[in-house]
Every structure is written in C-alpha cells, then in structure tokens.
XYZ file of C-alpha atoms in Angstrom:
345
model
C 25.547 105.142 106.811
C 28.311 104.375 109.135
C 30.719 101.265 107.815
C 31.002 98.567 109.970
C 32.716 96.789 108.307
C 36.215 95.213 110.703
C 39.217 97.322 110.104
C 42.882 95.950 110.027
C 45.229 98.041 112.053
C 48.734 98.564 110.179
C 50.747 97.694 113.046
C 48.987 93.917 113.289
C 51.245 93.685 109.779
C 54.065 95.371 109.968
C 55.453 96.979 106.913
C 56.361 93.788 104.971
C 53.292 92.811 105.457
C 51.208 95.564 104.316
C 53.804 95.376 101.106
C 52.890 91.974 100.488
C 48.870 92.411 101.000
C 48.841 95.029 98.712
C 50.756 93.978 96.028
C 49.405 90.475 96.447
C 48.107 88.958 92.635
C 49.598 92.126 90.755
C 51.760 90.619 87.861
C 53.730 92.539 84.657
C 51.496 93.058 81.481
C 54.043 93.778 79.321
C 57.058 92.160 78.417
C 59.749 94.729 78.820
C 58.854 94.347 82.530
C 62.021 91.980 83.223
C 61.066 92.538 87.543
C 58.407 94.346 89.542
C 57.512 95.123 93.212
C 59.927 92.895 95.743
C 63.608 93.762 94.852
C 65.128 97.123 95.673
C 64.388 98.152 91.611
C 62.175 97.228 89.174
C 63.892 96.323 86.045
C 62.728 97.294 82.650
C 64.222 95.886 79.362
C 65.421 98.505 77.294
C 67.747 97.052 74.808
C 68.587 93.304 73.742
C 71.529 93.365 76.702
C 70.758 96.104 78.647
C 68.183 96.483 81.607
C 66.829 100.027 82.986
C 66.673 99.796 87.107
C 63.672 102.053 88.543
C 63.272 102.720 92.375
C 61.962 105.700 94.826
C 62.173 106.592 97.860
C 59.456 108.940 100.470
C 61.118 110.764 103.508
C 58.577 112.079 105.630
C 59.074 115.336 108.647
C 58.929 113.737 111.580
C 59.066 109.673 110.445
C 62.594 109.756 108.646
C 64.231 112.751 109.567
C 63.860 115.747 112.409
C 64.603 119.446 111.436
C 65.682 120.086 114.982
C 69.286 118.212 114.192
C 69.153 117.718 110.303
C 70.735 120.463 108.141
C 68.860 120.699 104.988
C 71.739 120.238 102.875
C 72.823 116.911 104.632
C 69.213 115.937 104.188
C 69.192 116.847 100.527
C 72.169 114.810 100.323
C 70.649 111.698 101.994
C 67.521 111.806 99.774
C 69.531 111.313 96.536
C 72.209 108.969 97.953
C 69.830 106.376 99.519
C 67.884 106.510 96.018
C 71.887 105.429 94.517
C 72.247 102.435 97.154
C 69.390 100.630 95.860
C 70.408 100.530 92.247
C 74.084 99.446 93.573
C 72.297 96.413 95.315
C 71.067 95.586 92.030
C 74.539 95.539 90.723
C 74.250 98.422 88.607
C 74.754 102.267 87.842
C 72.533 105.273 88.744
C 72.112 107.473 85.572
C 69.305 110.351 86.582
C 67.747 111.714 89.440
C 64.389 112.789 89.683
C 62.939 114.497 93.346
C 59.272 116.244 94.121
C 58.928 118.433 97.331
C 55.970 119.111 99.422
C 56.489 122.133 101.183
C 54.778 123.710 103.845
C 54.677 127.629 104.427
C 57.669 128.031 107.076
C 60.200 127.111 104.528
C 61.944 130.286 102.751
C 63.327 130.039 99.210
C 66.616 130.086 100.552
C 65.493 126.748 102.649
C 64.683 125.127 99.486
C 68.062 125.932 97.398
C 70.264 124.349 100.482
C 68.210 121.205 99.848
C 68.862 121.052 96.397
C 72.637 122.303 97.109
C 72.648 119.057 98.923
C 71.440 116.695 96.017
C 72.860 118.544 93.461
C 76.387 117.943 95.648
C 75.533 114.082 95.661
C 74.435 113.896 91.754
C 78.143 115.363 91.506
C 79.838 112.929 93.778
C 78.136 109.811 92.194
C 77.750 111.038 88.787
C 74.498 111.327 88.448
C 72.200 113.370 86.667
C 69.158 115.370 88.000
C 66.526 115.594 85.654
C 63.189 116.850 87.049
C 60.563 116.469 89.835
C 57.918 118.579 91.455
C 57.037 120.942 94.328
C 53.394 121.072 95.802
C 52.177 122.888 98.940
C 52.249 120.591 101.873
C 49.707 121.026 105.692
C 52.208 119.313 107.419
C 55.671 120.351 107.084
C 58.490 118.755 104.490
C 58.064 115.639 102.341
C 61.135 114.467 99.797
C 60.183 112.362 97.481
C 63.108 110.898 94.790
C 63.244 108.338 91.955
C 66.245 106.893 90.672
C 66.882 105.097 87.251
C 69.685 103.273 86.845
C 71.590 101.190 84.369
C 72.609 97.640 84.057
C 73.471 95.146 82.168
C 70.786 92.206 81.645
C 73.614 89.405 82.522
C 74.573 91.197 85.624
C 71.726 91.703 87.559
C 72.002 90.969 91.117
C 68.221 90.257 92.690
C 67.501 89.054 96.353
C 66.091 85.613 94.729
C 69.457 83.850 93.907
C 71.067 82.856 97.030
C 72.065 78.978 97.356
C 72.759 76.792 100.166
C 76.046 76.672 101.122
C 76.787 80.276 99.518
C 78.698 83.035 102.075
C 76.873 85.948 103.318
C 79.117 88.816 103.095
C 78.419 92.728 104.100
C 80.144 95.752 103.819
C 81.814 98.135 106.027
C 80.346 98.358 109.811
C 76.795 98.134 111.182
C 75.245 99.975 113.768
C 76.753 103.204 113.210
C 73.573 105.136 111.679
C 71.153 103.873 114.915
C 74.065 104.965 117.231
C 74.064 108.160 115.790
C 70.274 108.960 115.694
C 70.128 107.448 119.521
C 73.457 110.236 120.261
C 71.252 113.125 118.390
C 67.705 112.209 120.070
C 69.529 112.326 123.494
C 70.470 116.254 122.725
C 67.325 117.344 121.716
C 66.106 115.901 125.002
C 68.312 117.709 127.029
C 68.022 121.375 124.733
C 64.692 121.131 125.370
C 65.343 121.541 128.778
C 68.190 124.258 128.578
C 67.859 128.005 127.455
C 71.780 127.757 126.808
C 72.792 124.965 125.304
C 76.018 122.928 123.294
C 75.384 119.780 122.478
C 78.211 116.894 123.246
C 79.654 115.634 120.186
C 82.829 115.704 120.493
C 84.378 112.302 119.581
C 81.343 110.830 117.852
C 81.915 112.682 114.319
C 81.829 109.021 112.634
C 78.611 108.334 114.317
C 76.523 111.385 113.400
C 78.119 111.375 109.945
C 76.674 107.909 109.342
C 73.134 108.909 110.402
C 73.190 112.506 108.685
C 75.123 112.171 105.560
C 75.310 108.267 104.132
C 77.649 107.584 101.817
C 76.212 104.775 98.928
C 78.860 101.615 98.276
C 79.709 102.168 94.719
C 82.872 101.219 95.338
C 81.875 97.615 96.461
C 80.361 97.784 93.216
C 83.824 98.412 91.614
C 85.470 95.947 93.213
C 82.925 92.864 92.737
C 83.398 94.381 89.357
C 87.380 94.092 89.438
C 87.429 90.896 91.387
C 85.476 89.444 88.486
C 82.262 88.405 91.050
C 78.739 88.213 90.939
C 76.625 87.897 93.864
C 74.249 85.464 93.684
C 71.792 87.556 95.856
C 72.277 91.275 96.755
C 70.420 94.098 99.223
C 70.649 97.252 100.585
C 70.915 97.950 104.527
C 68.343 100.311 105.217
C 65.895 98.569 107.875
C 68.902 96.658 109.405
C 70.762 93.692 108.842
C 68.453 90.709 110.548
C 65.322 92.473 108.181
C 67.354 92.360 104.970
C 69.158 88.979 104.888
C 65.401 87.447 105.857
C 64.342 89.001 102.513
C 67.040 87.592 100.954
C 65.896 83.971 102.652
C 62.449 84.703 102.224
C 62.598 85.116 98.307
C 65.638 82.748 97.547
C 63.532 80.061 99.874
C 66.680 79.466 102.374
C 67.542 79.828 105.614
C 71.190 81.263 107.522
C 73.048 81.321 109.742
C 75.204 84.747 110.561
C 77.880 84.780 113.654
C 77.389 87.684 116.192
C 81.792 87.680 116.404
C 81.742 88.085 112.643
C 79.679 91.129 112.652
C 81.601 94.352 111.337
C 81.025 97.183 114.075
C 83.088 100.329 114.593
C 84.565 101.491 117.737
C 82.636 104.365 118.469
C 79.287 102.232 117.562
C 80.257 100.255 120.615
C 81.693 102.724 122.855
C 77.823 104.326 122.145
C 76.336 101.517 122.880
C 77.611 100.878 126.040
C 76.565 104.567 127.026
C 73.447 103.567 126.317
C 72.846 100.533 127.757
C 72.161 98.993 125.010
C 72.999 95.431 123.580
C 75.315 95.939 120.689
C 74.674 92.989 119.023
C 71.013 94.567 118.425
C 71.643 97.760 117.713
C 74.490 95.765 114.643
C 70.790 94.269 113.598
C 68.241 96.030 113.654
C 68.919 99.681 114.033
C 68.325 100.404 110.390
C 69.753 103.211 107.764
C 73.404 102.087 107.470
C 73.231 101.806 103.399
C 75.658 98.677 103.281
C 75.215 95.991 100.760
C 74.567 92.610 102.095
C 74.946 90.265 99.510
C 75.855 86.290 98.902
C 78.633 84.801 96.796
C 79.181 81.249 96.419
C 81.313 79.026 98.596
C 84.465 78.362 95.421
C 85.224 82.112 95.648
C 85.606 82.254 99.416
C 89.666 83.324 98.514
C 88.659 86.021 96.271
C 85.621 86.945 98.656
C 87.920 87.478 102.012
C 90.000 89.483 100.293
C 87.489 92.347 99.060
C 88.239 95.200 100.662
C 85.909 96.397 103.253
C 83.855 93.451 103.340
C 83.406 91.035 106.275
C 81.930 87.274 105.839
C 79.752 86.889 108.281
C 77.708 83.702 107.917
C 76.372 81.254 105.225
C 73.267 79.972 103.720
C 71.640 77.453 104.324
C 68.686 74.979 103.725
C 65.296 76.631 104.135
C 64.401 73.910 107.287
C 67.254 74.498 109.057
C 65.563 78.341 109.457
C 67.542 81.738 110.055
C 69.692 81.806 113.106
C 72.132 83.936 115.084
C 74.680 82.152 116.723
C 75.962 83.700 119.476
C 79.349 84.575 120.439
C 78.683 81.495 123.905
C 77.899 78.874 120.977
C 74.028 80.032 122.039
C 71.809 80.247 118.672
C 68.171 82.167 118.704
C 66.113 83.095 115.359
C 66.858 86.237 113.322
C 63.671 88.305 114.079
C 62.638 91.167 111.518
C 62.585 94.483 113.361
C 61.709 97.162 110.091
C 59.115 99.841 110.723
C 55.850 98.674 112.679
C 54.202 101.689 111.987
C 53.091 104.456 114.368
C-alpha cells in the first residue's frame, strides 16, 4: 500500500536544519559524555583533567570534490587535514586518524596508495597517527570517510557556546581564497570540455587553487593562543563560510554581532578573481565555504594581546542577542548576516 503520508523535502531545511530535526531530544546517557552533537567534536572524559575530542568527516564524488581537477593525493591530503581543523577549533591536539573508503571498480590499486600517500603525508606534517578504517565496494564512484580523535585538556576547551557581549570576533588568515579557487577550476573544466587540445590557465593563481586543493589546518593559531597565554571564549572552524559559522557561534552562545566588511582578511589574488568573475567579493569572503580558518572570540581586556597575534584580523564584536547579526558595510550601510551552508541538491 502506497504511503501517503506528506514528505519534507531537504532543501525546505537546509542542512542546519535537518541537523537540528534529527538530533532534536537526543541527550548523553553516560557521564563521560562531557559534549555531544552541535560543536565541531564531541568530547569524552577520559581522565580527571583530560578530555578525548571525537569528530568525522564524509567527502562524497561529485558533492565535495571532482576527479576531473583533484589529484588523489591532494585529496587524500584534504580528507585528513579538514578532520585536524575541527579538533584545533576545539582548542586541542589531533592524536589518531582513522579513514574508510568506498570504492567503485574504475579505481586501480595504484589509485588507492596515492590517496593514502596523501594522508599518510598529512598524519606526518601534523603529527598524527593513522590507526585504521575500512574499504567497501561502492555503485557510485569514491566516498572518504575519516574520524579524528583528539586530545585536550578539560580546562581548555574552546566550544561555540561561550561567546559574551562585548567580546572581539577575531579570524585567521584570509577568506575567500578556497571558493575563488573552485570557481577558477570549474571554469577549466568548462572550457576542456569543449577543446580536444587543451592547457588550462593557471598561471598566477597558485595561492588560489592551493587553498581549494590542498588546505592547510591552523595549528599554529593554536600555538600562539597557546603562547600568548589566551583562551577563546568561543571557537569554530571555517568550512561552510564565515557568515554560517559566526551565526553558530551566536546561535548557541545566544548573541548577536556585528562584523565590518573593511575588516575582512582577503588576499590579493581572491580579489583580483573575483573581479574576473563578476562577482561581489564581500560574498564570496562569506559564504564561499572550505577555507579551514578558525573564527573564534576573545574578550574585550585582551584586545592588546589579541591585535598582535600573528595572522589574525579582528573583525567585529559581539553583541546582545536583540541587537541581531549584522554586516556593516564599508558606506556605513548594515544588512543581516544570512547563512549560506549547503541547501542540498
């Protein structure tokens, strides 16, 4: 018998909101459960002053990444490194790597080892162990799938829930880059479709395609909160853009913001491409997605120590939830932030 039942397209909710509906009413059982789903890692107490961060990540053919530009080994790379960035944003220290693989029948054996040359590469680079996973046959091409536990200790964990009125919002290196880059790689493919002969233009945009291709995680924004002797009092990763992230910070530390569009950290080439494109920079800084920065809040007394981080930009400051999330302009103008994370397809 045929369910009639009314159906809820994905799209109507948007990806925060299918995370909330289905992990609506679900609450810890046991106690060494110190945080569950809504950060970006859980945190499990394993020791009287020590916390164990847990987080994964799914990378889909054809929804994250496309074979047609993506070397295997960069991609490799990428899957453990974003995994890293979202136990930095909780302040602490990845320890062990774990990644399954679901492979369909076009890949070789030799396609498989330059994946794994790339994670193994970034397990070396961050110091990081890899410890196991799986492989399973796969009907519709390649799916990475990695989980990251991490280390920190339980009086220096940094969730998205502590941010304070009047506290800075601060962000690391430049925005924009990644989205320029994917944008710069989609445009080739368009036009080698179209060509039996074909070089694609990159010359110049190295930073750019770098960015999108092979992320680097901030551990050393980690060292030198660490070294500086601060402790954010909220903390995120940048991987769905910056106007998505700091609204999760909002949203959970029940605050608003407001964030300067002159303040915003963008690289040369990001607005060089930009302009290529057509496109409003400002925007692409926002919402373009997969940078891998740390956003994160400090209170106001530190604002000496805090403007003199290295490769960090304060961009903005918190503020009382009614006076909502806004962008002010670089005319004086101010709109609301607007989330723009994955919709679905």
């Amino acid at each position: 018998m045929k369910d009639l039942s009314p159906r809820t397209e994905i799209a109507t909710l948007g990806e925060f909101g299918l995370i909330d509906r289905l992990t609506h009413g679900i609450t810890p059982r046991h106690d060494t459960t110190i945080l569950g789903i809504g950060d970006d890692a859980a945190a499990i107490r394993h020791s009287a002053d020590r916390l164990t961060l847990v987080t994964t990540d799914l990378l889909l053919e054809g929804v994250h990444f496309d074979l047609t530009y993506t070397p295997l080994k960069h991609l490799g790379y990428k899957t453990a490194v974003v995994n890293f960035s979202d136990i930095y944003a909780m302040n602490g220290r990845p320890t062990q790597l774990l990644v399954a693989l679901g492979l369909s029948k076009r890949f070789a054996v030799e396609d498989i080892e330059a994946i794994y040359d790339g994670i193994r590469h970034a397990c070396d680079v961050y110091g990081v162990d890899l410890v196991g996973g799986d492989t399973s046959a796969s009907l519709t091409g390649l799916t990475l799938s990695a989980t990251c536990i991490g280390d920190v200790p339980s009086d220096r964990i940094v969730r998205r829930d502590g941010a304070h009125d009047t506290d800075l919002i601060c962000v690391s290196g430049d925005l924009g880059a990644a989205y320029m880059g994917l944008q710069l790689l989609e445009r080739e493919k368009r036009v080698f479709r179209g060509e039996s002969d074909f070089a694609p233009d990159f010359a110049g945009r190295e930073y750019l395609l770098e960015r999108q291709l092979r992320p680097e995680a901030r551990r050393d924004i980690i060292d030198s909160l660490t070294e500086a002797d601060l402790l954010p009092t909220a903390m995120i990763d940048i991987s769905d853009g910056l106007a998505s992230e700091l609204l999760h910070i909002a949203t959970r530390s029940h605050v608003g913001c407001r964030i300067y569009e002159d303040r915003l950290p963008i690289d040369y080439q990001t607005a060089v491409m930009a302009e290529e494109f057509n496109m409003n920079l400002a925007t692409a800084a926002l919402n373009g997605g997969d940078d891998h920065e740390l956003l994160f809040t400090l209170p106001l007394s530190v604002y000496d120590r805090a403007e003199r981080l290295p490769g960090v930009r304060i961009i903005g400051h918190i503020t009382r939830p009614e006076q909502g999330c806004i962008l002010v302009g670089r005319d004086g103008g101010e709109v609301p932030l607007q989330a723009q994370g994955w919709q679905g397809r």
